[in-house]
mmCIF file of C-alpha atoms in Angstrom:
data_model
loop_
_atom_site.group_PDB
_atom_site.id
_atom_site.type_symbol
_atom_site.label_atom_id
_atom_site.label_comp_id
_atom_site.label_asym_id
_atom_site.label_seq_id
_atom_site.Cartn_x
_atom_site.Cartn_y
_atom_site.Cartn_z
ATOM 1 C CA MET A 1 110.054 119.084 149.661
ATOM 2 C CA LYS A 2 106.549 120.093 150.706
ATOM 3 C CA LYS A 3 105.952 121.109 154.302
ATOM 4 C CA ILE A 4 105.255 118.001 156.352
ATOM 5 C CA GLN A 5 101.834 117.872 158.024
ATOM 6 C CA MET A 6 100.760 115.613 160.853
ATOM 7 C CA VAL A 7 97.513 115.189 158.865
ATOM 8 C CA ASP A 8 97.291 116.679 155.382
ATOM 9 C CA LEU A 9 93.597 117.522 155.118
ATOM 10 C CA LYS A 10 94.163 120.274 152.562
ATOM 11 C CA GLY A 11 96.003 117.969 150.185
ATOM 12 C CA GLN A 12 93.300 115.350 150.548
ATOM 13 C CA TYR A 13 90.532 117.888 149.910
ATOM 14 C CA GLU A 14 92.194 119.246 146.777
ATOM 15 C CA LYS A 15 91.975 115.806 145.154
ATOM 16 C CA ILE A 16 88.227 115.496 145.779
ATOM 17 C CA LYS A 17 87.342 119.185 145.688
ATOM 18 C CA SER A 18 84.920 119.005 142.769
ATOM 19 C CA GLU A 19 83.026 116.065 144.295
ATOM 20 C CA VAL A 20 82.813 117.609 147.759
ATOM 21 C CA ASP A 21 81.860 121.059 146.521
ATOM 22 C CA ALA A 22 79.090 119.652 144.329
ATOM 23 C CA SER A 23 77.716 117.573 147.199
ATOM 24 C CA ILE A 24 77.694 120.566 149.552
ATOM 25 C CA GLN A 25 75.984 122.666 146.888
ATOM 26 C CA GLU A 26 73.174 120.110 146.696
ATOM 27 C CA VAL A 27 72.509 120.677 150.388
ATOM 28 C CA LEU A 28 72.582 124.453 149.965
ATOM 29 C CA ASP A 29 70.144 124.220 147.067
ATOM 30 C CA SER A 30 67.801 121.950 149.027
ATOM 31 C CA ASN A 31 67.837 123.996 152.266
ATOM 32 C CA ALA A 32 67.525 120.643 154.099
ATOM 33 C CA TYR A 33 70.209 121.195 156.711
ATOM 34 C CA ILE A 34 69.017 118.851 159.484
ATOM 35 C CA ASN A 35 68.062 115.197 158.798
ATOM 36 C CA GLY A 36 67.943 115.969 155.097
ATOM 37 C CA PRO A 37 68.294 113.544 152.189
ATOM 38 C CA LYS A 38 72.099 113.637 152.358
ATOM 39 C CA VAL A 39 72.053 112.303 155.924
ATOM 40 C CA HIS A 40 69.836 109.380 154.953
ATOM 41 C CA GLU A 41 71.914 108.688 151.843
ATOM 42 C CA PHE A 42 75.144 108.607 153.842
ATOM 43 C CA GLN A 43 73.528 106.434 156.499
ATOM 44 C CA LYS A 44 72.428 103.896 153.895
ATOM 45 C CA ASN A 45 75.827 103.840 152.184
ATOM 46 C CA LEU A 46 77.690 103.419 155.470
ATOM 47 C CA GLU A 47 75.377 100.541 156.449
ATOM 48 C CA GLU A 48 76.249 98.865 153.161
ATOM 49 C CA TYR A 49 79.982 99.503 153.577
ATOM 50 C CA LEU A 50 80.061 98.124 157.127
ATOM 51 C CA ASP A 51 77.567 95.322 156.382
ATOM 52 C CA VAL A 52 75.565 96.327 159.440
ATOM 53 C CA LYS A 53 71.776 96.627 159.715
ATOM 54 C CA HIS A 54 71.623 100.037 161.376
ATOM 55 C CA VAL A 55 73.740 103.188 161.314
ATOM 56 C CA ILE A 56 72.461 106.083 163.432
ATOM 57 C CA PRO A 57 74.356 109.309 162.673
ATOM 58 C CA CYS A 58 74.884 111.765 165.529
ATOM 59 C CA ALA A 59 76.708 114.979 166.356
ATOM 60 C CA ASN A 60 80.101 113.601 167.439
ATOM 61 C CA GLY A 61 81.924 110.512 168.633
ATOM 62 C CA THR A 62 81.618 111.359 172.322
ATOM 63 C CA ASP A 63 77.847 111.634 171.986
ATOM 64 C CA ALA A 64 77.882 108.304 170.167
ATOM 65 C CA LEU A 65 79.446 106.588 173.185
ATOM 66 C CA GLN A 66 77.080 108.254 175.641
ATOM 67 C CA ILE A 67 73.955 107.517 173.624
ATOM 68 C CA ALA A 68 75.017 103.893 173.066
ATOM 69 C CA MET A 69 75.209 103.393 176.824
ATOM 70 C CA MET A 70 71.919 105.220 177.354
ATOM 71 C CA GLY A 71 70.284 102.965 174.782
ATOM 72 C CA LEU A 72 71.466 99.840 176.587
ATOM 73 C CA GLY A 73 69.725 101.020 179.763
ATOM 74 C CA LEU A 74 72.777 100.970 182.011
ATOM 75 C CA GLU A 75 71.974 102.260 185.492
ATOM 76 C CA GLN A 76 73.800 104.420 188.005
ATOM 77 C CA GLY A 77 76.566 102.465 189.721
ATOM 78 C CA ASP A 78 76.881 99.807 187.017
ATOM 79 C CA GLU A 79 80.534 99.094 186.293
ATOM 80 C CA VAL A 80 81.878 99.542 182.781
ATOM 81 C CA ILE A 81 85.338 98.187 181.971
ATOM 82 C CA THR A 82 87.549 100.038 179.521
ATOM 83 C CA VAL A 83 91.235 100.722 178.951
ATOM 84 C CA ASP A 84 93.538 103.106 180.782
ATOM 85 C CA PHE A 85 95.519 103.981 177.653
ATOM 86 C CA THR A 86 93.133 105.977 175.461
ATOM 87 C CA PHE A 87 91.601 109.416 174.954
ATOM 88 C CA ALA A 88 89.432 110.690 177.802
ATOM 89 C CA ALA A 89 86.170 110.631 175.807
ATOM 90 C CA THR A 90 85.888 106.896 176.384
ATOM 91 C CA VAL A 91 85.828 107.223 180.161
ATOM 92 C CA GLU A 92 84.181 110.633 180.512
ATOM 93 C CA THR A 93 80.955 109.368 178.988
ATOM 94 C CA ILE A 94 80.850 106.570 181.565
ATOM 95 C CA ALA A 95 81.316 109.078 184.385
ATOM 96 C CA LEU A 96 78.790 111.545 182.966
ATOM 97 C CA LEU A 97 76.098 108.866 183.122
ATOM 98 C CA LYS A 98 76.970 108.166 186.791
ATOM 99 C CA LEU A 99 78.210 104.728 185.839
ATOM 100 C CA THR A 100 81.419 103.446 187.421
ATOM 101 C CA PRO A 101 84.442 103.302 185.116
ATOM 102 C CA VAL A 102 86.861 100.445 185.698
ATOM 103 C CA LEU A 103 90.191 101.005 183.966
ATOM 104 C CA ILE A 104 92.468 98.146 182.961
ATOM 105 C CA ASP A 105 95.863 97.760 181.314
ATOM 106 C CA VAL A 106 96.639 97.189 177.635
ATOM 107 C CA GLU A 107 98.863 94.903 175.581
ATOM 108 C CA ARG A 108 102.345 96.220 174.870
ATOM 109 C CA ASP A 109 102.370 95.188 171.202
ATOM 110 C CA THR A 110 98.897 96.300 170.071
ATOM 111 C CA PHE A 111 98.049 99.017 172.650
ATOM 112 C CA ASN A 112 94.646 97.343 172.973
ATOM 113 C CA MET A 113 92.733 95.785 175.868
ATOM 114 C CA ASP A 114 94.597 93.109 177.814
ATOM 115 C CA ILE A 115 92.409 90.018 177.987
ATOM 116 C CA ASP A 116 93.822 88.699 181.269
ATOM 117 C CA ALA A 117 93.258 92.101 182.898
ATOM 118 C CA LEU A 118 89.688 92.075 181.579
ATOM 119 C CA LYS A 119 88.976 88.687 183.156
ATOM 120 C CA LYS A 120 90.315 89.854 186.530
ATOM 121 C CA ALA A 121 88.226 93.063 186.492
ATOM 122 C CA ILE A 122 84.821 91.386 186.092
ATOM 123 C CA ASN A 123 82.578 91.131 189.139
ATOM 124 C CA SER A 124 78.868 91.110 189.996
ATOM 125 C CA LYS A 125 78.569 94.852 189.307
ATOM 126 C CA THR A 126 80.089 94.662 185.817
ATOM 127 C CA LYS A 127 77.540 95.338 183.095
ATOM 128 C CA ALA A 128 79.518 96.354 180.008
ATOM 129 C CA ILE A 129 82.913 96.357 178.295
ATOM 130 C CA ILE A 130 84.202 99.133 176.034
ATOM 131 C CA PRO A 131 87.139 97.910 173.963
ATOM 132 C CA VAL A 132 88.937 100.757 172.185
ATOM 133 C CA HIS A 133 90.351 99.916 168.753
ATOM 134 C CA LEU A 134 93.343 102.157 169.318
ATOM 135 C CA PHE A 135 95.450 103.712 166.561
ATOM 136 C CA GLY A 136 93.654 101.760 163.836
ATOM 137 C CA GLN A 137 93.420 98.063 164.665
ATOM 138 C CA CYS A 138 90.807 96.029 166.481
ATOM 139 C CA ALA A 139 91.134 94.731 169.985
ATOM 140 C CA ASN A 140 90.906 90.952 170.405
ATOM 141 C CA MET A 141 87.173 90.898 169.778
ATOM 142 C CA GLU A 142 86.821 87.114 169.553
ATOM 143 C CA ALA A 143 88.108 86.728 173.117
ATOM 144 C CA ILE A 144 86.211 89.777 174.360
ATOM 145 C CA MET A 145 82.904 88.508 172.966
ATOM 146 C CA GLU A 146 83.460 85.053 174.476
ATOM 147 C CA ILE A 147 84.030 86.638 177.894
ATOM 148 C CA ALA A 148 81.048 88.976 177.477
ATOM 149 C CA ASN A 149 78.743 86.134 176.510
ATOM 150 C CA GLU A 150 79.949 84.020 179.428
ATOM 151 C CA HIS A 151 79.145 86.813 181.912
ATOM 152 C CA ASN A 152 76.116 88.278 180.106
ATOM 153 C CA LEU A 153 77.794 91.649 179.506
ATOM 154 C CA TYR A 154 77.224 94.283 176.842
ATOM 155 C CA VAL A 155 80.066 95.179 174.469
ATOM 156 C CA ILE A 156 80.323 98.717 173.125
ATOM 157 C CA GLU A 157 83.069 99.134 170.530
ATOM 158 C CA ASP A 158 84.901 102.475 170.442
ATOM 159 C CA THR A 159 85.809 102.585 166.758
ATOM 160 C CA ALA A 160 86.767 106.276 166.570
ATOM 161 C CA GLN A 161 90.265 105.413 165.322
ATOM 162 C CA ALA A 162 89.603 102.248 163.337
ATOM 163 C CA ILE A 163 86.739 102.712 160.899
ATOM 164 C CA GLY A 164 87.466 100.641 157.803
ATOM 165 C CA ALA A 165 89.598 98.091 159.645
ATOM 166 C CA ASN A 166 88.706 94.408 159.454
ATOM 167 C CA TYR A 167 88.791 91.946 162.316
ATOM 168 C CA THR A 168 89.661 88.389 161.323
ATOM 169 C CA TYR A 169 88.348 85.533 163.456
ATOM 170 C CA SER A 170 90.310 82.352 164.076
ATOM 171 C CA ASP A 171 88.225 80.606 161.395
ATOM 172 C CA GLY A 172 89.184 83.218 158.790
ATOM 173 C CA THR A 173 85.869 85.091 158.653
ATOM 174 C CA LYS A 174 85.989 88.872 158.828
ATOM 175 C CA LYS A 175 83.880 91.691 160.197
ATOM 176 C CA LYS A 176 84.349 95.427 160.114
ATOM 177 C CA ALA A 177 85.449 97.204 163.270
ATOM 178 C CA GLY A 178 82.414 98.429 165.169
ATOM 179 C CA THR A 179 80.029 95.724 163.973
ATOM 180 C CA ILE A 180 80.966 92.882 166.323
ATOM 181 C CA GLY A 181 79.708 93.943 169.761
ATOM 182 C CA ASN A 182 76.165 94.851 170.763
ATOM 183 C CA VAL A 183 76.816 98.349 169.495
ATOM 184 C CA GLY A 184 79.681 100.266 167.902
ATOM 185 C CA THR A 185 80.491 103.957 167.853
ATOM 186 C CA THR A 186 82.725 106.210 165.808
ATOM 187 C CA SER A 187 83.838 109.814 165.402
ATOM 188 C CA PHE A 188 84.028 111.801 162.175
ATOM 189 C CA PHE A 189 86.358 114.448 163.627
ATOM 190 C CA PRO A 190 88.287 115.967 160.693
ATOM 191 C CA SER A 191 91.557 114.120 161.377
ATOM 192 C CA LYS A 192 89.906 110.687 161.514
ATOM 193 C CA ASN A 193 90.367 108.233 158.659
ATOM 194 C CA LEU A 194 86.790 109.056 157.643
ATOM 195 C CA GLY A 195 86.485 112.649 158.780
ATOM 196 C CA CYS A 196 84.128 115.492 157.989
ATOM 197 C CA TYR A 197 84.896 119.237 158.064
ATOM 198 C CA GLY A 198 83.475 119.792 161.528
ATOM 199 C CA ASP A 199 82.105 117.446 164.164
ATOM 200 C CA GLY A 200 80.193 114.260 163.506
ATOM 201 C CA GLY A 201 79.715 110.718 164.729
ATOM 202 C CA ALA A 202 77.677 107.551 164.330
ATOM 203 C CA ILE A 203 76.404 104.495 166.168
ATOM 204 C CA PHE A 204 76.197 100.998 164.600
ATOM 205 C CA THR A 205 74.162 97.975 165.614
ATOM 206 C CA ASN A 206 72.461 94.859 164.259
ATOM 207 C CA ASP A 207 69.899 94.962 167.080
ATOM 208 C CA ASP A 208 66.580 96.267 165.706
ATOM 209 C CA ASP A 209 65.129 97.228 169.091
ATOM 210 C CA LEU A 210 68.289 98.992 170.222
ATOM 211 C CA ALA A 211 68.491 100.874 166.929
ATOM 212 C CA HIS A 212 64.892 102.049 167.336
ATOM 213 C CA THR A 213 65.585 103.285 170.866
ATOM 214 C CA ILE A 214 68.737 105.136 169.819
ATOM 215 C CA ARG A 215 67.079 106.751 166.790
ATOM 216 C CA GLY A 216 64.667 108.446 169.175
ATOM 217 C CA MET A 217 67.353 109.343 171.682
ATOM 218 C CA VAL A 218 69.498 111.307 169.225
ATOM 219 C CA ASN A 219 66.500 113.520 168.385
ATOM 220 C CA HIS A 220 65.186 114.638 171.793
ATOM 221 C CA GLY A 221 63.505 111.266 172.334
ATOM 222 C CA MET A 222 61.090 111.885 169.453
ATOM 223 C CA TYR A 223 59.837 109.444 166.851
ATOM 224 C CA LYS A 224 56.979 111.777 165.990
ATOM 225 C CA ARG A 225 57.510 115.533 166.224
ATOM 226 C CA TYR A 226 56.643 116.923 169.681
ATOM 227 C CA TYR A 227 55.906 113.434 171.067
ATOM 228 C CA HIS A 228 58.736 112.379 173.391
ATOM 229 C CA ASP A 229 58.705 108.631 174.040
ATOM 230 C CA VAL A 230 62.164 108.318 175.619
ATOM 231 C CA ILE A 231 64.569 110.670 177.335
ATOM 232 C CA GLY A 232 66.863 111.912 174.618
ATOM 233 C CA VAL A 233 69.455 114.476 173.628
ATOM 234 C CA ASN A 234 70.041 116.804 170.715
ATOM 235 C CA SER A 235 72.708 114.993 168.714
ATOM 236 C CA ARG A 236 72.262 114.996 164.966
ATOM 237 C CA LEU A 237 74.693 114.904 162.066
ATOM 238 C CA ASP A 238 73.987 117.944 159.910
ATOM 239 C CA SER A 239 73.395 117.530 156.199
ATOM 240 C CA ILE A 240 76.502 119.404 155.037
ATOM 241 C CA GLN A 241 78.768 117.114 157.058
ATOM 242 C CA ALA A 242 76.869 114.077 155.754
ATOM 243 C CA ALA A 243 77.365 115.336 152.199
ATOM 244 C CA ILE A 244 81.124 115.542 152.765
ATOM 245 C CA LEU A 245 81.285 112.151 154.479
ATOM 246 C CA ASP A 246 79.337 110.422 151.727
ATOM 247 C CA ILE A 247 81.935 111.526 149.177
ATOM 248 C CA LYS A 248 84.857 110.557 151.414
ATOM 249 C CA LEU A 249 83.286 107.159 152.174
ATOM 250 C CA LYS A 250 83.742 106.264 148.486
ATOM 251 C CA HIS A 251 87.469 106.833 148.935
ATOM 252 C CA LEU A 252 87.852 105.258 152.378
ATOM 253 C CA ASP A 253 89.418 101.994 151.247
ATOM 254 C CA ALA A 254 91.909 103.895 149.087
ATOM 255 C CA TYR A 255 92.697 106.141 152.065
ATOM 256 C CA CYS A 256 93.338 103.072 154.212
ATOM 257 C CA ASP A 257 95.627 101.636 151.542
ATOM 258 C CA ALA A 258 97.578 104.908 151.379
ATOM 259 C CA ARG A 259 98.070 104.859 155.143
ATOM 260 C CA ARG A 260 99.239 101.246 155.021
ATOM 261 C CA LYS A 261 101.702 102.146 152.285
ATOM 262 C CA ALA A 262 103.166 104.919 154.438
ATOM 263 C CA ALA A 263 103.258 102.601 157.454
ATOM 264 C CA ASN A 264 105.082 99.974 155.413
ATOM 265 C CA TYR A 265 107.703 102.578 154.443
ATOM 266 C CA TYR A 266 108.195 103.416 158.105
ATOM 267 C CA ASN A 267 108.306 99.738 159.092
ATOM 268 C CA THR A 268 110.935 98.943 156.473
ATOM 269 C CA ALA A 269 113.097 101.913 157.425
ATOM 270 C CA PHE A 270 112.992 101.073 161.139
ATOM 271 C CA ALA A 271 113.170 97.277 160.835
ATOM 272 C CA ASN A 272 115.326 95.612 163.483
ATOM 273 C CA HIS A 273 116.527 98.893 164.973
ATOM 274 C CA PRO A 274 117.502 98.227 168.601
ATOM 275 C CA ASN A 275 115.856 101.426 169.877
ATOM 276 C CA ILE A 276 112.586 101.226 167.929
ATOM 277 C CA ILE A 277 109.549 98.998 168.262
ATOM 278 C CA THR A 278 107.219 99.442 165.296
ATOM 279 C CA PRO A 279 103.452 98.798 165.428
ATOM 280 C CA THR A 280 102.650 95.090 165.190
ATOM 281 C CA PRO A 281 99.239 94.268 163.720
ATOM 282 C CA LYS A 282 98.347 90.687 164.539
ATOM 283 C CA ASN A 283 94.572 90.143 164.280
ATOM 284 C CA CYS A 284 94.765 88.934 160.708
ATOM 285 C CA GLU A 285 95.537 85.877 158.634
ATOM 286 C CA GLY A 286 99.103 84.773 159.099
ATOM 287 C CA GLY A 287 99.611 86.630 162.374
ATOM 288 C CA ILE A 288 101.814 89.729 162.392
ATOM 289 C CA CYS A 289 101.800 91.721 159.159
ATOM 290 C CA SER A 290 102.367 95.225 157.866
ATOM 291 C CA THR A 291 100.087 95.668 154.876
ATOM 292 C CA CYS A 292 96.890 93.631 155.335
ATOM 293 C CA ASP A 293 93.460 95.036 156.090
ATOM 294 C CA CYS A 294 93.499 94.531 159.865
ATOM 295 C CA HIS A 295 95.156 97.918 160.566
ATOM 296 C CA VAL A 296 94.162 101.293 159.117
ATOM 297 C CA TYR A 297 96.862 103.349 160.883
ATOM 298 C CA HIS A 298 94.910 106.263 162.259
ATOM 299 C CA GLN A 299 98.184 106.843 164.075
ATOM 300 C CA TYR A 300 101.605 105.384 163.390
ATOM 301 C CA THR A 301 103.005 104.983 166.890
ATOM 302 C CA LEU A 302 106.526 103.883 167.733
ATOM 303 C CA GLN A 303 107.931 102.789 171.071
ATOM 304 C CA ILE A 304 111.415 104.180 171.759
ATOM 305 C CA LYS A 305 113.626 101.965 173.905
ATOM 306 C CA ASN A 306 116.883 102.846 175.676
ATOM 307 C CA ALA A 307 116.805 106.351 174.226
ATOM 308 C CA ASP A 308 115.287 109.669 175.262
ATOM 309 C CA ARG A 309 111.805 109.835 173.734
ATOM 310 C CA ASN A 310 111.266 113.436 174.876
ATOM 311 C CA LYS A 311 114.494 114.615 173.262
ATOM 312 C CA LEU A 312 113.508 112.855 170.043
ATOM 313 C CA HIS A 313 110.102 114.559 170.198
ATOM 314 C CA GLN A 314 111.751 117.988 170.451
ATOM 315 C CA HIS A 315 114.418 117.141 167.872
ATOM 316 C CA LEU A 316 111.735 116.305 165.314
ATOM 317 C CA LEU A 317 109.925 119.557 166.039
ATOM 318 C CA ASP A 318 113.214 121.440 165.567
ATOM 319 C CA LYS A 319 113.554 119.730 162.187
ATOM 320 C CA ASN A 320 110.006 120.791 161.194
ATOM 321 C CA ILE A 321 108.600 117.289 161.583
ATOM 322 C CA PRO A 322 105.306 117.339 163.492
ATOM 323 C CA ASN A 323 104.786 114.507 165.939
ATOM 324 C CA ALA A 324 102.730 113.804 169.040
ATOM 325 C CA ILE A 325 102.678 111.786 172.240
ATOM 326 C CA TYR A 326 99.431 109.842 172.478
ATOM 327 C CA TYR A 327 99.003 109.710 175.471
ATOM 328 C CA PRO A 328 101.257 111.487 177.989
ATOM 329 C CA VAL A 329 99.149 110.808 181.107
ATOM 330 C CA PRO A 330 97.156 107.605 181.749
ATOM 331 C CA LEU A 331 93.509 108.013 182.649
ATOM 332 C CA HIS A 332 93.943 106.514 186.101
ATOM 333 C CA SER A 333 96.376 109.367 186.899
ATOM 334 C CA GLN A 334 94.131 112.137 185.577
ATOM 335 C CA LYS A 335 92.694 114.347 188.311
ATOM 336 C CA ALA A 336 89.158 113.858 187.005
ATOM 337 C CA TYR A 337 89.323 110.045 187.087
ATOM 338 C CA ALA A 338 91.627 109.291 190.032
ATOM 339 C CA ASP A 339 90.258 106.531 192.247
ATOM 340 C CA GLU A 340 91.712 104.941 195.376
ATOM 341 C CA ARG A 341 90.773 101.517 193.994
ATOM 342 C CA TYR A 342 93.544 101.729 191.426
ATOM 343 C CA ASN A 343 96.911 100.112 192.079
ATOM 344 C CA GLU A 344 99.910 101.185 189.990
ATOM 345 C CA ASP A 345 100.942 97.536 189.686
ATOM 346 C CA ASP A 346 97.813 96.965 187.609
ATOM 347 C CA PHE A 347 98.967 99.451 184.940
ATOM 348 C CA THR A 348 102.498 98.253 184.232
ATOM 349 C CA ILE A 349 102.257 98.467 180.449
ATOM 350 C CA THR A 350 100.365 101.748 180.336
ATOM 351 C CA ASN A 351 102.833 103.366 182.724
ATOM 352 C CA GLU A 352 105.635 102.220 180.442
ATOM 353 C CA LEU A 353 103.981 103.344 177.212
ATOM 354 C CA ILE A 354 103.416 106.931 178.329
ATOM 355 C CA ASN A 355 107.207 107.277 178.497
ATOM 356 C CA THR A 356 108.089 105.492 175.265
ATOM 357 C CA VAL A 357 105.420 106.153 172.606
ATOM 358 C CA ILE A 358 105.707 108.745 169.859
ATOM 359 C CA SER A 359 103.333 109.134 166.901
ATOM 360 C CA LEU A 360 104.714 110.194 163.531
ATOM 361 C CA PRO A 361 102.924 112.041 160.721
ATOM 362 C CA MET A 362 100.315 109.754 159.169
ATOM 363 C CA HIS A 363 97.900 110.594 156.383
ATOM 364 C CA THR A 364 96.987 109.828 152.789
ATOM 365 C CA GLU A 365 99.014 112.440 150.905
ATOM 366 C CA PHE A 366 102.681 111.619 151.532
ATOM 367 C CA GLU A 367 105.406 112.108 148.965
ATOM 368 C CA GLU A 368 108.361 109.746 149.250
ATOM 369 C CA ASP A 369 110.898 112.473 149.985
ATOM 370 C CA GLN A 370 108.858 113.431 153.056
ATOM 371 C CA LEU A 371 108.899 109.882 154.385
ATOM 372 C CA GLU A 372 112.611 109.594 153.674
ATOM 373 C CA TYR A 373 113.311 112.837 155.531
ATOM 374 C CA ILE A 374 111.252 111.742 158.555
ATOM 375 C CA THR A 375 112.827 108.306 158.823
ATOM 376 C CA GLN A 376 116.410 109.486 158.231
ATOM 377 C CA THR A 377 116.018 112.252 160.817
ATOM 378 C CA ILE A 378 114.942 109.679 163.410
ATOM 379 C CA LEU A 379 117.644 107.171 162.470
ATOM 380 C CA ASN A 380 120.326 109.860 162.601
ATOM 381 C CA PHE A 381 119.154 110.948 166.051
ATOM 382 C CA LEU A 382 119.292 107.391 167.375
ATOM 383 C CA LYS A 383 122.793 106.608 166.087
#
């Protein structure tokens, strides 16, 4: 059996090596390393894939969040609601802009924003909502957009873990993750479902004016060289990373299918186990499913019940099975984001999840004996 990887980037690269190498060589031959033809080509192809009017590439996913909020003109002290159970980048960008982060709880089954908690958190200072499409499936965007429209709030989608996922509305229509709110953002960090070989990110919107503003912001506020019309930053996707991403974009749907296949193997192996709760996609036709296009499984995250999650974590490591705990400390308990406004009773689910979740290896290059070894090792431990 091959060595098990949490994310098998080498195996993935070997299958597309000739395509990637040729695309990189085109950039080297052109010497157009910043905002070159490859960046514009990738931008156009991603717009077509997402069915969105504007894609603005940038340097990384954290910048994408910050620039999206800058583009919306949010002002110091404005409150921005997001989830407690996510990576810190979502909240740190709010704090960096001197906005006020408001953290709320998540749903136990999807790990995504709790709609009732969202309703309770809105007040006169609220200006925006950042739903995080955690682990690969969309938050309840239909409900979130209804609430946002009712209160005249902006919606910024954090799509770093869910690019390629579809959200299905109650009437059966679909939209890609990141294209539903006022603006969407994503990361192209190497381990993402669509990842480059360094840092990268992008911003999506159907708003022409907002897109124009953001295009200047990512390039020092310039639309014409040395003429600075808006306050901007230096956040550009370099041409080599764009060349890699454009090749991988062609394979993205196949990558998502491969992840769903692995997830389905896990789901089948763990079905009805009294100590295991498997991920439960539900924003799709027919409700809960395991193989449809609503979940792209950036992470495959179990909840362990009535058993010692930490001992399982170490047991898997001892058996050469990489795994991770996303996330061990909620944001409201982090030193950087502690706030006396927060009440532990408001984070019941998050405080439970940090003690029960464990993420298993998830990527596009599994062999069946690897999946069998992982699942049997867990089942044997939980006997």
